[in-house]
């Protein structure tokens, strides 16, 4: 499983970070970082919750 973020839509509000901090992080420039290596270490259900938490529909699960 892989996750993509549409940076034109992301407003860095941190909701996905709050949902799954192992995978999502905001860097010091408020850019979303996705830790791809951690994606498979958390449940698919939690990833789904994080993706659904985005009010900007900026996250997409691929693969
Ligand atoms: S929840 Fe959506 S808008 Fe908020 S930081 Fe995550 S990807 Fe960006």
Tab-separated table of N, CA and C and ligand atoms in Angstrom:
chain	number	residue	atom	x	y	z
A	1	UNK	N	0.844	-1.185	0.000
A	1	UNK	CA	0.000	0.000	0.000
A	1	UNK	C	0.887	1.246	0.000
A	2	UNK	N	0.493	2.246	-0.769
A	2	UNK	CA	1.225	3.509	-0.785
A	2	UNK	C	0.216	4.653	-0.702
A	3	UNK	N	0.677	5.781	-0.256
A	3	UNK	CA	-0.208	6.924	-0.074
A	3	UNK	C	0.388	8.123	-0.789
A	4	UNK	N	-0.471	8.855	-1.489
A	4	UNK	CA	-0.035	10.081	-2.159
A	4	UNK	C	-0.780	11.259	-1.578
A	5	UNK	N	-0.102	12.387	-1.537
A	5	UNK	CA	-0.751	13.627	-1.117
A	5	UNK	C	-0.728	14.612	-2.282
A	6	UNK	N	-1.854	15.253	-2.489
A	6	UNK	CA	-1.931	16.330	-3.472
A	6	UNK	C	-1.569	17.625	-2.739
A	7	UNK	N	-0.376	18.108	-2.988
A	7	UNK	CA	0.111	19.277	-2.241
A	7	UNK	C	-0.638	20.557	-2.595
A	8	UNK	N	-1.329	20.540	-3.707
A	8	UNK	CA	-2.157	21.709	-4.039
A	8	UNK	C	-3.390	21.774	-3.153
A	9	UNK	N	-3.781	20.635	-2.604
A	9	UNK	CA	-4.973	20.591	-1.753
A	9	UNK	C	-4.643	20.627	-0.270
A	10	UNK	N	-3.512	20.036	0.135
A	10	UNK	CA	-3.164	19.945	1.553
A	10	UNK	C	-2.999	21.329	2.159
A	11	UNK	N	-3.666	21.544	3.297
A	11	UNK	CA	-3.563	22.829	3.991
A	11	UNK	C	-2.818	22.676	5.326
A	12	UNK	N	-2.154	21.542	5.489
A	12	UNK	CA	-1.276	21.310	6.661
A	12	UNK	C	-1.999	21.482	7.991
A	13	UNK	N	-3.223	21.014	8.060
A	13	UNK	CA	-3.961	21.161	9.327
A	13	UNK	C	-3.661	20.025	10.310
A	14	UNK	N	-2.945	19.004	9.864
A	14	UNK	CA	-2.442	17.992	10.790
A	14	UNK	C	-3.428	16.916	11.218
A	15	UNK	N	-4.585	16.854	10.595
A	15	UNK	CA	-5.568	15.841	11.030
A	15	UNK	C	-5.072	14.425	10.741
A	16	UNK	N	-4.445	14.231	9.587
A	16	UNK	CA	-3.909	12.896	9.282
A	16	UNK	C	-2.749	12.566	10.228
A	17	UNK	N	-1.992	13.575	10.608
A	17	UNK	CA	-0.884	13.378	11.542
A	17	UNK	C	-1.419	12.909	12.894
A	18	UNK	N	-2.495	13.525	13.331
A	18	UNK	CA	-3.098	13.129	14.601
A	18	UNK	C	-3.623	11.702	14.536
A	19	UNK	N	-4.137	11.305	13.371
A	19	UNK	CA	-4.722	9.972	13.229
A	19	UNK	C	-3.652	8.886	13.196
A	20	UNK	N	-2.588	9.110	12.426
A	20	UNK	CA	-1.531	8.091	12.294
A	20	UNK	C	-0.159	8.779	12.276
A	21	UNK	N	0.315	9.140	13.446
A	21	UNK	CA	1.602	9.866	13.504
A	21	UNK	C	2.802	9.034	13.067
A	22	UNK	N	2.629	7.706	13.026
A	22	UNK	CA	3.732	6.864	12.543
A	22	UNK	C	4.004	7.109	11.062
A	23	UNK	N	2.983	7.500	10.329
A	23	UNK	CA	3.091	7.625	8.876
A	23	UNK	C	3.145	9.089	8.420
A	24	UNK	N	2.347	9.922	9.059
A	24	UNK	CA	2.240	11.308	8.595
A	24	UNK	C	2.942	12.249	9.570
A	25	UNK	N	3.637	13.241	8.989
A	25	UNK	CA	4.353	14.212	9.811
A	25	UNK	C	4.360	15.545	9.067
A	26	UNK	N	4.279	16.619	9.820
A	26	UNK	CA	4.466	17.945	9.214
A	26	UNK	C	5.887	18.391	9.537
A	27	UNK	N	6.651	18.773	8.504
A	27	UNK	CA	8.020	19.203	8.762
A	27	UNK	C	8.032	20.672	9.196
A	28	UNK	N	9.209	21.195	9.398
A	28	UNK	CA	9.315	22.554	9.946
A	28	UNK	C	8.784	23.607	8.981
A	29	UNK	N	8.630	23.237	7.709
A	29	UNK	CA	8.033	24.157	6.731
A	29	UNK	C	6.546	23.898	6.544
A	30	UNK	N	5.968	23.081	7.454
A	30	UNK	CA	4.552	22.725	7.356
A	30	UNK	C	4.235	21.979	6.066
A	31	UNK	N	5.207	21.227	5.586
A	31	UNK	CA	4.991	20.347	4.443
A	31	UNK	C	4.701	18.954	4.978
A	32	UNK	N	3.690	18.310	4.406
A	32	UNK	CA	3.380	16.961	4.862
A	32	UNK	C	4.425	15.979	4.362
A	33	UNK	N	4.932	15.176	5.285
A	33	UNK	CA	5.875	14.109	4.956
A	33	UNK	C	5.154	12.790	5.173
A	34	UNK	N	5.241	11.897	4.206
A	34	UNK	CA	4.641	10.566	4.345
A	34	UNK	C	5.767	9.550	4.478
A	35	UNK	N	5.785	8.863	5.601
A	35	UNK	CA	6.810	7.850	5.842
A	35	UNK	C	6.337	6.528	5.242
A	36	UNK	N	6.682	6.347	3.985
A	36	UNK	CA	6.179	5.181	3.243
A	36	UNK	C	6.583	3.861	3.900
A	37	UNK	N	7.781	3.843	4.474
A	37	UNK	CA	8.260	2.597	5.079
A	37	UNK	C	7.394	2.185	6.265
A	38	UNK	N	6.697	3.140	6.850
A	38	UNK	CA	5.872	2.838	8.025
A	38	UNK	C	4.449	2.435	7.652
A	39	UNK	N	4.087	2.629	6.389
A	39	UNK	CA	2.687	2.386	5.994
A	39	UNK	C	2.266	0.953	6.308
A	40	UNK	N	3.126	0.011	5.985
A	40	UNK	CA	2.756	-1.396	6.178
A	40	UNK	C	2.875	-1.847	7.633
A	41	UNK	N	3.347	-0.975	8.505
A	41	UNK	CA	3.462	-1.347	9.919
A	41	UNK	C	2.207	-0.993	10.711
A	42	UNK	N	1.298	-0.248	10.094
A	42	UNK	CA	0.039	0.077	10.777
A	42	UNK	C	-1.108	-0.574	10.010
A	43	UNK	N	-2.246	-0.709	10.669
A	43	UNK	CA	-3.346	-1.427	10.038
A	43	UNK	C	-3.941	-0.616	8.894
A	44	UNK	N	-4.460	-1.339	7.909
A	44	UNK	CA	-5.114	-0.689	6.776
A	44	UNK	C	-6.293	0.149	7.258
A	45	UNK	N	-6.920	-0.312	8.327
A	45	UNK	CA	-8.068	0.410	8.872
A	45	UNK	C	-7.652	1.803	9.363
A	46	UNK	N	-6.521	1.875	10.036
A	46	UNK	CA	-6.043	3.179	10.522
A	46	UNK	C	-5.645	4.087	9.359
A	47	UNK	N	-5.073	3.507	8.328
A	47	UNK	CA	-4.739	4.317	7.148
A	47	UNK	C	-6.014	4.880	6.539
A	48	UNK	N	-7.041	4.032	6.464
A	48	UNK	CA	-8.327	4.487	5.901
A	48	UNK	C	-8.899	5.632	6.721
A	49	UNK	N	-8.810	5.507	8.040
A	49	UNK	CA	-9.319	6.560	8.925
A	49	UNK	C	-8.560	7.864	8.671
A	50	UNK	N	-7.246	7.763	8.528
A	50	UNK	CA	-6.439	8.962	8.289
A	50	UNK	C	-6.810	9.614	6.957
A	51	UNK	N	-6.941	8.794	5.928
A	51	UNK	CA	-7.294	9.329	4.608
A	51	UNK	C	-8.671	9.996	4.670
A	52	UNK	N	-9.592	9.355	5.372
A	52	UNK	CA	-10.948	9.899	5.471
A	52	UNK	C	-11.002	11.151	6.349
A	53	UNK	N	-9.991	11.325	7.203
A	53	UNK	CA	-9.996	12.483	8.103
A	53	UNK	C	-9.635	13.771	7.380
A	54	UNK	N	-9.101	13.653	6.197
A	54	UNK	CA	-8.640	14.849	5.485
A	54	UNK	C	-9.827	15.619	4.908
A	55	UNK	N	-10.079	16.812	5.404
A	55	UNK	CA	-11.224	17.579	4.912
A	55	UNK	C	-11.004	18.143	3.516
A	56	UNK	N	-9.747	18.081	3.064
A	56	UNK	CA	-9.412	18.624	1.736
A	56	UNK	C	-9.357	17.526	0.672
A	57	UNK	N	-9.614	16.292	1.069
A	57	UNK	CA	-9.529	15.143	0.140
A	57	UNK	C	-8.182	15.120	-0.576
A	58	UNK	N	-7.129	15.409	0.204
A	58	UNK	CA	-5.789	15.523	-0.400
A	58	UNK	C	-5.038	14.202	-0.421
A	59	UNK	N	-5.546	13.197	0.304
A	59	UNK	CA	-4.828	11.922	0.417
A	59	UNK	C	-5.472	10.863	-0.460
A	60	UNK	N	-4.622	10.041	-1.035
A	60	UNK	CA	-5.109	8.972	-1.894
A	60	UNK	C	-4.274	7.720	-1.649
A	61	UNK	N	-4.948	6.602	-1.489
A	61	UNK	CA	-4.248	5.328	-1.358
A	61	UNK	C	-4.035	4.754	-2.743
A	62	UNK	N	-2.796	4.358	-3.023
A	62	UNK	CA	-2.490	3.751	-4.315
A	62	UNK	C	-1.851	2.390	-4.073
A	63	UNK	N	-1.902	1.564	-5.068
A	63	UNK	CA	-1.216	0.273	-4.979
A	63	UNK	C	-1.822	-0.700	-4.007
B	1	LIG	S1	-5.424	15.943	6.819
B	1	LIG	FE1	-5.259	16.558	4.668
B	1	LIG	S2	-5.011	18.781	4.702
B	1	LIG	FE2	-4.549	17.990	6.755
B	1	LIG	S3	-2.325	17.707	6.785
B	1	LIG	FE3	-3.266	15.750	6.234
B	1	LIG	S4	-3.291	15.770	3.964
B	1	LIG	FE4	-2.967	17.868	4.639
